[in-house]
XYZ file of C-alpha atoms in Angstrom:
281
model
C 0.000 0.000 0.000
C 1.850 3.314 -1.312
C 1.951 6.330 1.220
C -0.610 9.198 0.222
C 1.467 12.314 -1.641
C 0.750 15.751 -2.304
C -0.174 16.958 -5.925
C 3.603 18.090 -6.670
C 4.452 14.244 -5.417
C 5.880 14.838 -1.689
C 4.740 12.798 1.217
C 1.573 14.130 2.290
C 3.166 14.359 5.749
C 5.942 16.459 4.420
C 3.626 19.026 3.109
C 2.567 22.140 5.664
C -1.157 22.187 6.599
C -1.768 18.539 5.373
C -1.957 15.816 7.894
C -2.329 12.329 7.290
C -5.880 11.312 9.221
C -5.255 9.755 12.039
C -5.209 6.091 12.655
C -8.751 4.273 13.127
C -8.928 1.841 16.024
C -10.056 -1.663 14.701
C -14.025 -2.047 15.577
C -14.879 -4.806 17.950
C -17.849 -6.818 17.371
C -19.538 -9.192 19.494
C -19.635 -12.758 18.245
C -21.943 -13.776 15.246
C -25.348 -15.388 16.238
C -25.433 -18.726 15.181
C -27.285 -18.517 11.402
C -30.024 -20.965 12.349
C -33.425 -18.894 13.489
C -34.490 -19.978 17.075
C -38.024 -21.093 17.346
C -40.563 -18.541 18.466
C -42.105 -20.465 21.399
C -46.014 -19.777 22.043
C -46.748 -16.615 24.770
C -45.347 -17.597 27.635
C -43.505 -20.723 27.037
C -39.924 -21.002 27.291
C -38.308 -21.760 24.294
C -37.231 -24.907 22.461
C -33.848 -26.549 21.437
C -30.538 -27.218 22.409
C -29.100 -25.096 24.848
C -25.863 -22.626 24.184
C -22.765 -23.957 24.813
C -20.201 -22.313 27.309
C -20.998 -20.429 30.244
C -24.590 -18.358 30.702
C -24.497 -14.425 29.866
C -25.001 -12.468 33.520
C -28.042 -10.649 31.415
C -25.378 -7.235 30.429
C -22.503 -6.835 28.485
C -19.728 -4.826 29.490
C -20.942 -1.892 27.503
C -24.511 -1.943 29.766
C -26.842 -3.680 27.273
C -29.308 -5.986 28.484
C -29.234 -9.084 26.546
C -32.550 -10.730 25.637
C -33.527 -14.246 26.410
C -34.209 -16.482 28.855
C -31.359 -18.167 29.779
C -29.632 -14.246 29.984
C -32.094 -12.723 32.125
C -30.711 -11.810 35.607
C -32.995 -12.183 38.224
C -33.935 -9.961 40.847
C -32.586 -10.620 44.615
C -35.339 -11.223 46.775
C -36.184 -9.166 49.413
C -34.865 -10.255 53.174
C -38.195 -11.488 54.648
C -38.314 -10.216 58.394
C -37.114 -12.335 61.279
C -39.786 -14.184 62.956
C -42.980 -16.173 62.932
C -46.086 -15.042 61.028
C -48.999 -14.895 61.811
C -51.962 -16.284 60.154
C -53.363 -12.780 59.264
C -50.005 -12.093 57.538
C -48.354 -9.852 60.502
C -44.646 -10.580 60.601
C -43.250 -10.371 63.975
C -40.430 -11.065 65.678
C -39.918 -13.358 68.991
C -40.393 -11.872 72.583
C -36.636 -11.957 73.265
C -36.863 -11.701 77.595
C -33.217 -11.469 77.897
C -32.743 -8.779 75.735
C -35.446 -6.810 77.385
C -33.583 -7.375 80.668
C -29.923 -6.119 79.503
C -32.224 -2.735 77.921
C -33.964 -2.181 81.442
C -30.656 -2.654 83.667
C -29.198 -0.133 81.020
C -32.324 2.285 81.564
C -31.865 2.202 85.110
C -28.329 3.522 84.807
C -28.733 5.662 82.123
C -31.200 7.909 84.321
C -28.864 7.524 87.037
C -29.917 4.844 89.443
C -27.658 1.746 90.649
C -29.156 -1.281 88.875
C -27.191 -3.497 91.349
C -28.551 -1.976 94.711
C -30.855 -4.731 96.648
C -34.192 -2.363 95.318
C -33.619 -2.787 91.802
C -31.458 -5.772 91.338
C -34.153 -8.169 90.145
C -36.269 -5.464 88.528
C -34.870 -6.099 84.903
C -36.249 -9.673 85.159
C -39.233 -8.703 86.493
C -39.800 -5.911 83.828
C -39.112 -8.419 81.230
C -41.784 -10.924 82.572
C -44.302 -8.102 82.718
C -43.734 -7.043 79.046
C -43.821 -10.455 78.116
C -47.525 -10.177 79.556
C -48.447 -6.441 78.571
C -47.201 -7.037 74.981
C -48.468 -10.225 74.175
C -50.885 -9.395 71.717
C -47.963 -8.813 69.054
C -47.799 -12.448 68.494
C -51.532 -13.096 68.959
C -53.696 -13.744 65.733
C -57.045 -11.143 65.856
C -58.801 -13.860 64.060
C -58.420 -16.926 66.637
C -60.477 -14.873 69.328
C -63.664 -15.215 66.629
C -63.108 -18.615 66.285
C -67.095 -19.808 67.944
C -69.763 -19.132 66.227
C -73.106 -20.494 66.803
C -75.934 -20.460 64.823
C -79.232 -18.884 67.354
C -80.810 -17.382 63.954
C -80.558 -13.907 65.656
C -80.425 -10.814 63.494
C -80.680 -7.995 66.214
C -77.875 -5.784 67.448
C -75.965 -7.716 70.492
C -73.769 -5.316 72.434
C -71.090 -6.049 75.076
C -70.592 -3.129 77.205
C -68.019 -1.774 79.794
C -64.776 -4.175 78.276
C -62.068 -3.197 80.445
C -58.994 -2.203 78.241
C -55.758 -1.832 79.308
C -53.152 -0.951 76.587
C -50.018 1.347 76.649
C -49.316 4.316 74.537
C -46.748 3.772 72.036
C -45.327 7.383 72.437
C -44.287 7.594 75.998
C -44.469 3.606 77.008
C -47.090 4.678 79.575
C -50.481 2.723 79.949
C -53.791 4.135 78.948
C -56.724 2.368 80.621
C -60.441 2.308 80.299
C -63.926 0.414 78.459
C -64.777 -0.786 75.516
C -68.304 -1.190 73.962
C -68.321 -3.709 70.883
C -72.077 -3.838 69.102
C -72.850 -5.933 65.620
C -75.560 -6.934 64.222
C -75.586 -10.729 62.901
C -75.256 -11.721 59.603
C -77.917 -12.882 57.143
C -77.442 -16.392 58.676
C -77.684 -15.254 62.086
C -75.138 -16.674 63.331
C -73.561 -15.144 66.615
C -69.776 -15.610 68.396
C -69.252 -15.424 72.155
C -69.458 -13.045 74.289
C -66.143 -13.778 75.736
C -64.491 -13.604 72.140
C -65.147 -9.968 71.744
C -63.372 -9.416 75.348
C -60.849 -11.541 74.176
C -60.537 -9.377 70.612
C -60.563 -6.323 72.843
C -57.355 -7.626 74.614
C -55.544 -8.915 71.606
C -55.353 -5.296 70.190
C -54.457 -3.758 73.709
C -51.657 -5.706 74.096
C -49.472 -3.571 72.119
C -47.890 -0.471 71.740
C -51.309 1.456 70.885
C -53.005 4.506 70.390
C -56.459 4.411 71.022
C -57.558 5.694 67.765
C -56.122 2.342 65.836
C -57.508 0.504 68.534
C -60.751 1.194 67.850
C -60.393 0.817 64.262
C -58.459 -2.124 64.274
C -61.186 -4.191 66.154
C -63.900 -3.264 64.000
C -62.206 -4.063 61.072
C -61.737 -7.575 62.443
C -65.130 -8.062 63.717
C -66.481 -7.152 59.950
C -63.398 -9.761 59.041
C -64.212 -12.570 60.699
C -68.049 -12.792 61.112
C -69.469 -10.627 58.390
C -71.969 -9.194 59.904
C -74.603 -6.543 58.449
C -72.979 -3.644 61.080
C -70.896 -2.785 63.723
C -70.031 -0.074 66.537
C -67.004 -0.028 68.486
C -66.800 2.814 71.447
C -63.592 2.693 73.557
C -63.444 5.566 76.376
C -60.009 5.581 77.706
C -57.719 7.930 80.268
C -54.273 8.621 78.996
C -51.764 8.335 82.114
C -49.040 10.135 79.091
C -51.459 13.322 79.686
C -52.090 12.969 83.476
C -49.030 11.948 85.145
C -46.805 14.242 82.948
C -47.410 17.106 80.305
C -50.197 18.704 80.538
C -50.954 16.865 83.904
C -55.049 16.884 83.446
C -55.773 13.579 85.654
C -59.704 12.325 84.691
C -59.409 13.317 81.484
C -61.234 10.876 79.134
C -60.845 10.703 75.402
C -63.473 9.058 73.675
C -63.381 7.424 69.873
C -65.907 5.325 67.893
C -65.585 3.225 64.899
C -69.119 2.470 62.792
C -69.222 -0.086 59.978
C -72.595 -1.400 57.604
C -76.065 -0.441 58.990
C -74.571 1.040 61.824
C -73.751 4.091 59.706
C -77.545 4.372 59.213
C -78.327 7.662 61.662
C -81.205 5.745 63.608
C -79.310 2.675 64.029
C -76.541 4.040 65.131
C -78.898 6.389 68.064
C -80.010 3.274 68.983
C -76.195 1.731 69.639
C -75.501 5.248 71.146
C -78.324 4.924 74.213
C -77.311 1.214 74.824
C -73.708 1.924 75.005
C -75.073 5.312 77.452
C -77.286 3.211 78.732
C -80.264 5.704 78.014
């Protein structure tokens, strides 16, 4: 291959103002596809035929591009599933670890300046530990289980457990807030009815957890409509917030009061008539 020259026959890189172009990098292609066409499986099938040869493609070549197929595709690392059992309503959870709960108290207890080793406090991490295993036990409880009986009396008018003692703690402060519940529902079309004792037991399930009373209320409607599907239902809960009398504000006997309606008891004159039972009017 002759070098290029000027028109009066020098080198072209003799001559002033004339460069020769620079040199071009050789282009690098990716390997040929193989020449026979690949089967086009039916929608949603995986393809046919012998599979490649040689280690799988990772799904993107060097240069970023996703490559197509199959056997290329890359797939997506699960998520980490929380530690735990589940429940059966599909609340993850984690263990009630007591001993952990005991190191955090004995650290409490120095950390706002008391001796967790004088003869006064040194069993009160264990016994804290015990007593949350109590007060929280409702995280590991299952809503549904306290509906469980169900009998079948053919009743379709409103039934109405009043004056449920509730005991919960606020999830703000780690105080308790105490106080009554009043749970009303009105049977199903097949009239069937649960326990008295399984709305108490609902009640607690809820309360034993880091709560605010507004979610409490809501949350055990929502499972009463869950689990029995009935035509309506009132929840009432009247509580005193020891985070608002003991400290803050300080205004001991204050009551807050919240109310959750569901079905017919969203009609106005249903839900008067719920209203003087609960008052007992």
């Amino acid at each position: 291959m002759t070098s290029p020259t000027t028109p009066d026959g020098r080198p072209a890189a003799e001559a002033p103002g004339l460069l020769p172009p620079p040199p071009v990098a050789p282009a690098t292609s990716a390997p040929a596809a193989p020449s026979t066409p690949t089967p086009v499986a039916p929608s949603g099938a995986a393809p046919s035929g012998p599979a490649p040869s040689g280690p799988a493609p990772s799904g993107t070549t060097a240069s970023g591009t996703t490559v197509s197929g199959p056997a290329a595709t890359t797939p997506a690392a699960a998520a980490p599933t929380a530690a735990g059992p589940t429940t059966r309503s599909g609340r993850s959870v984690r263990p009630y670890d007591e001993a952990r709960v005991q190191r955090a108290v004995r650290e409490l207890l120095s950390a706002v300046g008391e001796d967790p080793d004088r003869e006064g406090l040194r069993e009160t991490p264990a016994r804290v530990a015990r007593a949350y295993r109590e007060v929280f036990a409702g995280l590991t409880m299952d809503p549904r289980d306290a509906l469980t009986a169900t009998f079948d009396v053919g009743h379709g008018e409103m039934v109405l457990v009043r004056d449920i003692e509730v005991y919960s703690t606020c999830e703000h402060h780690l105080v308790p807030f105490h106080g009554v519940a009043h749970v009303g529902y009105i049977p199903g079309a097949d009239g069937r009815v649960t326990g008295l004792s399984k709305i108490a037991r609902l009640v607690d399930v809820y309360a034993r957890r880091p709560q605010v009373q507004e979610r409490l209320t809501t949350q055990i409607a929502d499972a009463m409509v869950e689990v029995l599907e009935p035509r309506g239902v009132i929840v009432v809960v009247e509580c005193e917030h020891l985070c608002m009398s003991m400290r803050g504000v300080r205004k001991p006997g204050s009551r807050t009061t919240t109310s959750a309606v569901r079905g017919q008891m969203r009609d106005a004159a249903t839900r008067a008539e719920a209203m003087s039972l609960v008052l007992g009017r």
